[in-house]
Amino acid sequence: MALSADRKARMGAYLKGSTKFHGEFKYPEECYPFADLATSEGVDMPPEDGYGYHIDIYTAKNRTANCPVHINIHGGGFVCPHQINDSLWSAWLADAIQGVVVDVNDYTLSDEAPWPVCLDQCRAVGRYVYAHCKEWDCDPKRISIGGYSAGGTLAVAAAAKAAENGECPYCLVVNGYGPSEMIYDLKAVADKDEYWLEPEMRSTAFTDLLMDGDEELMRDPFFYQASLPDELLSKFPRTVICSAGECPFRFQNEEFGRRLASLGVEVTMRRFMGAVHGFIPHFMEHWQEGAELISRSIRSASL
């Protein structure tokens, strides 16, 4: 049953309540100068499924000719918007790869439109990037895509769709602790009007809002990625999986990586012990180690 407008509004307001998502989260002082490492240009993208959105293109000041280009997708449970860390991280990463980072910082959030609107927008960004590689002096064989938390799920989904449909030819996918198995029995919580207020049900609420209460939609294999068929996964590009020792998704992240590897996909997996969910683009402990793995992988990847 579809969620009512009032219920969606209340769920969205609650899930956006973390200080990470409304400007009060403090980053290390040494991270703020990252903004000066790249120039940025905003682009309003054509609507997908009737919803407009925006991207920012970060070009490193130290960029090289025929450089890599990376698509970055932010996290936030599909319901929280672009944050300052998104711009700082994108500028840092552009500098680290001496190239271009396209930040999908404004995909339509789940309290505005359900799945797969946000996925369709991310897929369109991949096609846009591929079409503009020559103009940007980027190598079309060095297009990568990655994200963190919900952004990791979207990056995997966009790469799977690209493999299925022959869209943007990605050379690398980066999944930073993005869930692949966020499925549950809606009927078990249907009688609880505000079940999302319970801490143990918070993750459930992110999925419920994204899927607009549709249990069948929740089983879309591009969201419930544990059900993606072997035939499709065998076409997956090289993959980097960063999991966190204190993240509840670490086991499913690593199981997905082992499955890819069993199908012949080149996979690099690392669990950052002591790290928490969100550690890389929030510049928390161990972020430098994760960032170095990611940037090194992007620099070396090519079709």
Short mmCIF file of C-alpha atoms in Angstrom, two decimals:
data_model
loop_
_atom_site.label_atom_id
_atom_site.label_comp_id
_atom_site.label_asym_id
_atom_site.label_seq_id
_atom_site.Cartn_x
_atom_site.Cartn_y
_atom_site.Cartn_z
CA MET A 1 0.00 0.00 0.00
CA ALA A 2 1.36 3.42 -0.99
CA LEU A 3 2.36 5.71 1.84
CA SER A 4 0.17 8.74 2.42
CA ALA A 5 1.63 12.19 1.78
CA ASP A 6 1.48 12.94 5.50
CA ARG A 7 3.28 9.72 6.40
CA LYS A 8 6.00 10.34 3.83
CA ALA A 9 6.50 13.88 5.11
CA ARG A 10 6.81 12.70 8.73
CA MET A 11 9.15 9.86 7.85
CA GLY A 12 11.32 12.13 5.71
CA ALA A 13 11.56 14.76 8.42
CA TYR A 14 12.56 12.18 11.01
CA LEU A 15 15.15 10.42 8.85
CA LYS A 16 16.74 13.74 7.90
CA GLY A 17 17.14 14.66 11.56
CA SER A 18 20.81 13.67 11.94
CA THR A 19 23.30 16.54 12.37
CA LYS A 20 25.28 15.00 9.50
CA PHE A 21 22.60 16.18 7.12
CA HIS A 22 21.72 19.73 8.11
CA GLY A 23 24.99 21.62 8.32
CA GLU A 24 25.96 21.16 11.96
CA PHE A 25 28.41 18.30 11.41
CA LYS A 26 32.00 19.47 11.89
CA TYR A 27 34.78 18.20 9.64
CA PRO A 28 38.50 18.31 10.45
CA GLU A 29 39.90 21.78 9.84
CA GLU A 30 42.46 20.42 7.40
CA CYS A 31 39.69 19.25 5.07
CA TYR A 32 38.16 22.64 4.28
CA PRO A 33 41.04 23.73 1.97
CA PHE A 34 40.18 20.78 -0.28
CA ALA A 35 37.64 23.10 -1.92
CA ASP A 36 40.51 24.97 -3.56
CA LEU A 37 41.96 21.90 -5.28
CA ALA A 38 39.45 21.97 -8.15
CA THR A 39 37.18 24.29 -10.07
CA SER A 40 33.49 23.45 -10.25
CA GLU A 41 30.71 23.96 -12.75
CA GLY A 42 27.04 23.24 -12.12
CA VAL A 43 24.78 21.66 -14.72
CA ASP A 44 20.99 21.35 -14.59
CA MET A 45 20.22 17.99 -16.12
CA PRO A 46 17.15 17.22 -18.24
CA PRO A 47 14.35 15.69 -16.16
CA GLU A 48 14.23 11.92 -15.69
CA ASP A 49 10.81 10.41 -15.05
CA GLY A 50 9.52 13.97 -14.76
CA TYR A 51 12.01 15.04 -12.05
CA GLY A 52 14.78 17.56 -12.65
CA TYR A 53 18.13 17.37 -10.86
CA HIS A 54 21.58 18.94 -10.79
CA ILE A 55 25.20 17.80 -11.01
CA ASP A 56 28.50 19.54 -10.26
CA ILE A 57 31.60 18.91 -12.34
CA TYR A 58 34.91 19.21 -10.45
CA THR A 59 38.00 19.65 -12.58
CA ALA A 60 41.30 19.30 -10.74
CA LYS A 61 43.72 22.18 -11.04
CA ASN A 62 46.45 19.58 -11.56
CA ARG A 63 44.49 17.60 -14.16
CA THR A 64 46.33 15.82 -16.94
CA ALA A 65 45.36 15.25 -20.57
CA ASN A 66 43.28 12.17 -21.36
CA CYS A 67 42.52 11.89 -17.66
CA PRO A 68 40.10 9.63 -15.77
CA VAL A 69 36.58 10.80 -14.91
CA HIS A 70 34.74 9.52 -11.87
CA ILE A 71 31.02 9.78 -11.06
CA ASN A 72 30.39 10.29 -7.33
CA ILE A 73 27.01 9.53 -5.73
CA HIS A 74 26.28 10.70 -2.19
CA GLY A 75 24.73 8.66 0.59
CA GLY A 76 22.12 9.62 3.15
CA GLY A 77 19.68 6.73 3.03
CA PHE A 78 18.20 7.98 -0.28
CA VAL A 79 16.39 10.71 1.69
CA CYS A 80 19.11 13.12 2.85
CA PRO A 81 20.42 15.80 0.48
CA HIS A 82 23.80 17.05 -0.71
CA GLN A 83 26.10 18.11 2.10
CA ILE A 84 29.28 20.17 2.33
CA ASN A 85 31.34 16.99 2.55
CA ASP A 86 30.14 16.09 -0.97
CA SER A 87 31.91 19.09 -2.47
CA LEU A 88 35.03 18.70 -0.32
CA TRP A 89 35.31 15.01 -1.12
CA SER A 90 34.75 15.54 -4.86
CA ALA A 91 37.40 18.26 -5.03
CA TRP A 92 39.89 16.13 -3.06
CA LEU A 93 39.24 13.12 -5.28
CA ALA A 94 39.56 15.11 -8.52
CA ASP A 95 42.96 16.30 -7.34
CA ALA A 96 44.02 12.80 -6.26
CA ILE A 97 43.21 11.30 -9.68
CA GLN A 98 44.40 14.40 -11.58
CA GLY A 99 41.15 14.36 -13.44
CA VAL A 100 37.43 15.10 -13.27
CA VAL A 101 34.78 14.14 -10.73
CA VAL A 102 31.10 14.48 -11.61
CA ASP A 103 29.12 14.76 -8.40
CA VAL A 104 25.49 13.63 -8.55
CA ASN A 105 24.62 15.82 -5.60
CA ASP A 106 20.95 16.42 -6.27
CA TYR A 107 19.30 13.18 -7.30
CA THR A 108 15.61 13.18 -6.39
CA LEU A 109 15.14 12.03 -2.82
CA SER A 110 12.78 9.33 -1.63
CA ASP A 111 10.35 11.63 0.15
CA GLU A 112 9.77 13.30 -3.24
CA ALA A 113 9.71 10.29 -5.59
CA PRO A 114 10.10 6.53 -5.17
CA TRP A 115 12.53 4.12 -6.75
CA PRO A 116 13.72 3.97 -9.52
CA VAL A 117 13.74 7.74 -10.17
CA CYS A 118 17.09 8.25 -8.40
CA LEU A 119 18.59 5.28 -10.27
CA ASP A 120 17.36 6.53 -13.63
CA GLN A 121 19.00 9.89 -12.92
CA CYS A 122 22.32 8.26 -12.05
CA ARG A 123 22.16 6.20 -15.24
CA ALA A 124 21.54 9.36 -17.25
CA VAL A 125 24.61 10.97 -15.70
CA GLY A 126 26.69 8.03 -16.94
CA ARG A 127 25.43 8.56 -20.48
CA TYR A 128 26.07 12.31 -20.17
CA VAL A 129 29.64 11.76 -19.01
CA TYR A 130 30.37 9.31 -21.81
CA ALA A 131 29.01 11.76 -24.39
CA HIS A 132 31.20 14.60 -23.04
CA CYS A 133 34.52 12.78 -22.59
CA LYS A 134 36.05 14.16 -25.78
CA GLU A 135 34.96 17.71 -24.93
CA TRP A 136 36.48 17.41 -21.44
CA ASP A 137 39.66 15.70 -22.70
CA CYS A 138 38.84 12.65 -20.57
CA ASP A 139 39.57 9.08 -21.62
CA PRO A 140 36.28 7.25 -22.39
CA LYS A 141 37.99 4.01 -21.33
CA ARG A 142 38.59 5.45 -17.85
CA ILE A 143 35.07 6.24 -16.65
CA SER A 144 34.38 4.98 -13.14
CA ILE A 145 31.43 5.28 -10.80
CA GLY A 146 31.19 5.05 -7.03
CA GLY A 147 29.27 6.03 -3.96
CA TYR A 148 28.87 5.62 -0.24
CA SER A 149 25.99 4.05 1.69
CA ALA A 150 22.90 4.68 -0.48
CA GLY A 151 25.27 6.06 -3.10
CA GLY A 152 27.13 2.76 -3.15
CA THR A 153 23.88 0.92 -3.79
CA LEU A 154 23.09 3.33 -6.63
CA ALA A 155 26.58 2.98 -8.13
CA VAL A 156 26.27 -0.81 -8.21
CA ALA A 157 22.77 -0.57 -9.68
CA ALA A 158 23.84 1.91 -12.37
CA ALA A 159 26.81 -0.26 -13.34
CA ALA A 160 24.58 -3.36 -13.49
CA LYS A 161 22.08 -1.53 -15.71
CA ALA A 162 24.93 -0.32 -17.92
CA ALA A 163 26.20 -3.89 -18.29
CA GLU A 164 22.70 -5.12 -19.08
CA ASN A 165 21.86 -2.42 -21.64
CA GLY A 166 25.24 -1.50 -23.12
CA GLU A 167 25.15 2.00 -21.65
CA CYS A 168 28.16 3.87 -20.25
CA PRO A 169 31.24 1.56 -20.40
CA TYR A 170 32.50 1.69 -16.82
CA CYS A 171 36.00 0.50 -16.06
CA LEU A 172 35.54 0.49 -12.27
CA VAL A 173 32.82 0.50 -9.61
CA VAL A 174 33.45 1.68 -6.05
CA ASN A 175 31.00 0.56 -3.38
CA GLY A 176 31.57 2.22 -0.04
CA TYR A 177 29.43 0.22 2.43
CA GLY A 178 26.29 0.42 0.28
CA PRO A 179 23.63 -2.14 1.29
CA SER A 180 22.61 -4.85 -1.14
CA GLU A 181 19.97 -6.68 0.91
CA MET A 182 17.64 -4.06 2.42
CA ILE A 183 14.52 -6.18 2.18
CA TYR A 184 12.07 -7.17 4.91
CA ASP A 185 8.44 -8.06 5.56
CA LEU A 186 6.37 -4.87 5.44
CA LYS A 187 3.44 -6.64 7.04
CA ALA A 188 5.49 -7.09 10.21
CA VAL A 189 5.53 -3.34 10.79
CA ALA A 190 2.34 -2.26 9.01
CA ASP A 191 0.43 -1.95 12.27
CA LYS A 192 3.01 0.38 13.83
CA ASP A 193 2.14 3.90 12.75
CA GLU A 194 5.55 5.33 13.64
CA TYR A 195 7.76 2.26 13.74
CA TRP A 196 10.64 4.30 12.30
CA LEU A 197 11.03 6.02 15.68
CA GLU A 198 12.46 2.77 17.04
CA PRO A 199 16.27 2.72 16.52
CA GLU A 200 16.30 -0.90 15.36
CA MET A 201 13.75 -0.07 12.64
CA ARG A 202 15.51 3.00 11.24
CA SER A 203 17.09 1.12 8.32
CA THR A 204 13.71 -0.43 7.56
CA ALA A 205 12.20 3.03 7.30
CA PHE A 206 14.73 4.18 4.70
CA THR A 207 13.68 1.31 2.44
CA ASP A 208 9.96 1.74 3.10
CA LEU A 209 10.13 5.42 2.13
CA LEU A 210 12.21 4.76 -0.98
CA MET A 211 9.79 2.08 -2.18
CA ASP A 212 6.66 4.01 -1.18
CA GLY A 213 5.48 1.03 0.84
CA ASP A 214 5.51 -1.29 -2.22
CA GLU A 215 6.83 -4.71 -1.19
CA GLU A 216 7.08 -5.92 -4.79
CA LEU A 217 9.13 -2.89 -5.82
CA MET A 218 11.46 -3.67 -2.93
CA ARG A 219 12.36 -6.91 -4.73
CA ASP A 220 13.65 -5.15 -7.83
CA PRO A 221 17.01 -6.92 -8.29
CA PHE A 222 18.75 -3.63 -9.00
CA PHE A 223 17.87 -2.65 -5.44
CA TYR A 224 17.85 -6.09 -3.82
CA GLN A 225 21.21 -6.79 -5.41
CA ALA A 226 21.70 -10.18 -3.81
CA SER A 227 19.17 -11.40 -6.39
CA LEU A 228 21.00 -10.09 -9.48
CA PRO A 229 21.57 -13.02 -11.86
CA ASP A 230 25.03 -14.53 -12.33
CA GLU A 231 24.91 -13.90 -16.07
CA LEU A 232 24.65 -10.16 -15.49
CA LEU A 233 27.15 -10.00 -12.63
CA SER A 234 29.73 -11.82 -14.74
CA LYS A 235 29.74 -8.74 -17.01
CA PHE A 236 30.49 -6.42 -14.10
CA PRO A 237 33.55 -4.15 -14.29
CA ARG A 238 36.45 -4.24 -11.87
CA THR A 239 35.11 -3.50 -8.39
CA VAL A 240 36.42 -1.99 -5.17
CA ILE A 241 34.44 -2.67 -1.99
CA CYS A 242 35.18 -0.69 1.16
CA SER A 243 33.44 -2.00 4.24
CA ALA A 244 33.68 -0.69 7.80
CA GLY A 245 34.35 -2.81 10.86
CA GLU A 246 31.52 -1.12 12.77
CA CYS A 247 29.03 -1.07 9.88
CA PRO A 248 26.05 -3.46 9.87
CA PHE A 249 26.34 -3.88 6.11
CA ARG A 250 29.91 -5.25 6.18
CA PHE A 251 28.94 -8.89 5.82
CA GLN A 252 26.60 -8.38 2.87
CA ASN A 253 29.17 -6.10 1.20
CA GLU A 254 31.79 -8.81 1.43
CA GLU A 255 29.44 -11.61 0.40
CA PHE A 256 28.56 -9.64 -2.74
CA GLY A 257 32.27 -9.15 -3.44
CA ARG A 258 32.98 -12.87 -3.05
CA ARG A 259 30.15 -13.63 -5.43
CA LEU A 260 31.55 -11.25 -8.05
CA ALA A 261 34.99 -12.79 -7.67
CA SER A 262 33.56 -16.30 -8.11
CA LEU A 263 32.16 -15.15 -11.46
CA GLY A 264 35.54 -13.93 -12.69
CA VAL A 265 35.24 -10.23 -11.83
CA GLU A 266 38.38 -8.55 -10.50
CA VAL A 267 37.50 -7.48 -6.96
CA THR A 268 39.43 -5.60 -4.29
CA MET A 269 37.86 -5.75 -0.83
CA ARG A 270 39.04 -4.18 2.37
CA ARG A 271 37.35 -3.98 5.73
CA PHE A 272 38.56 -0.95 7.68
CA MET A 273 38.60 -2.21 11.24
CA GLY A 274 37.40 0.37 13.75
CA ALA A 275 35.78 2.50 11.05
CA VAL A 276 32.09 3.37 11.18
CA HIS A 277 29.44 3.67 8.48
CA GLY A 278 29.98 6.88 6.54
CA PHE A 279 33.65 7.25 7.42
CA ILE A 280 35.11 8.07 3.99
CA PRO A 281 33.31 11.20 2.69
CA HIS A 282 32.60 12.36 6.26
CA PHE A 283 36.36 12.46 6.88
CA MET A 284 36.18 10.28 9.96
CA GLU A 285 38.90 8.04 11.34
CA HIS A 286 40.50 5.88 8.60
CA TRP A 287 39.15 8.04 5.79
CA GLN A 288 42.63 8.68 4.39
CA GLU A 289 43.29 4.94 4.04
CA GLY A 290 40.00 4.41 2.23
CA ALA A 291 40.53 7.45 0.03
CA GLU A 292 43.99 6.28 -1.01
CA LEU A 293 42.66 2.86 -2.01
CA ILE A 294 39.88 4.47 -4.04
CA SER A 295 41.99 7.10 -5.78
CA ARG A 296 44.76 4.58 -6.59
CA SER A 297 42.17 2.23 -8.07
CA ILE A 298 40.60 4.98 -10.19
CA ARG A 299 44.00 6.08 -11.52
CA SER A 300 44.93 2.55 -12.58
CA ALA A 301 41.59 1.39 -14.00
CA SER A 302 40.96 1.27 -17.74
CA LEU A 303 39.00 -0.86 -20.19
#
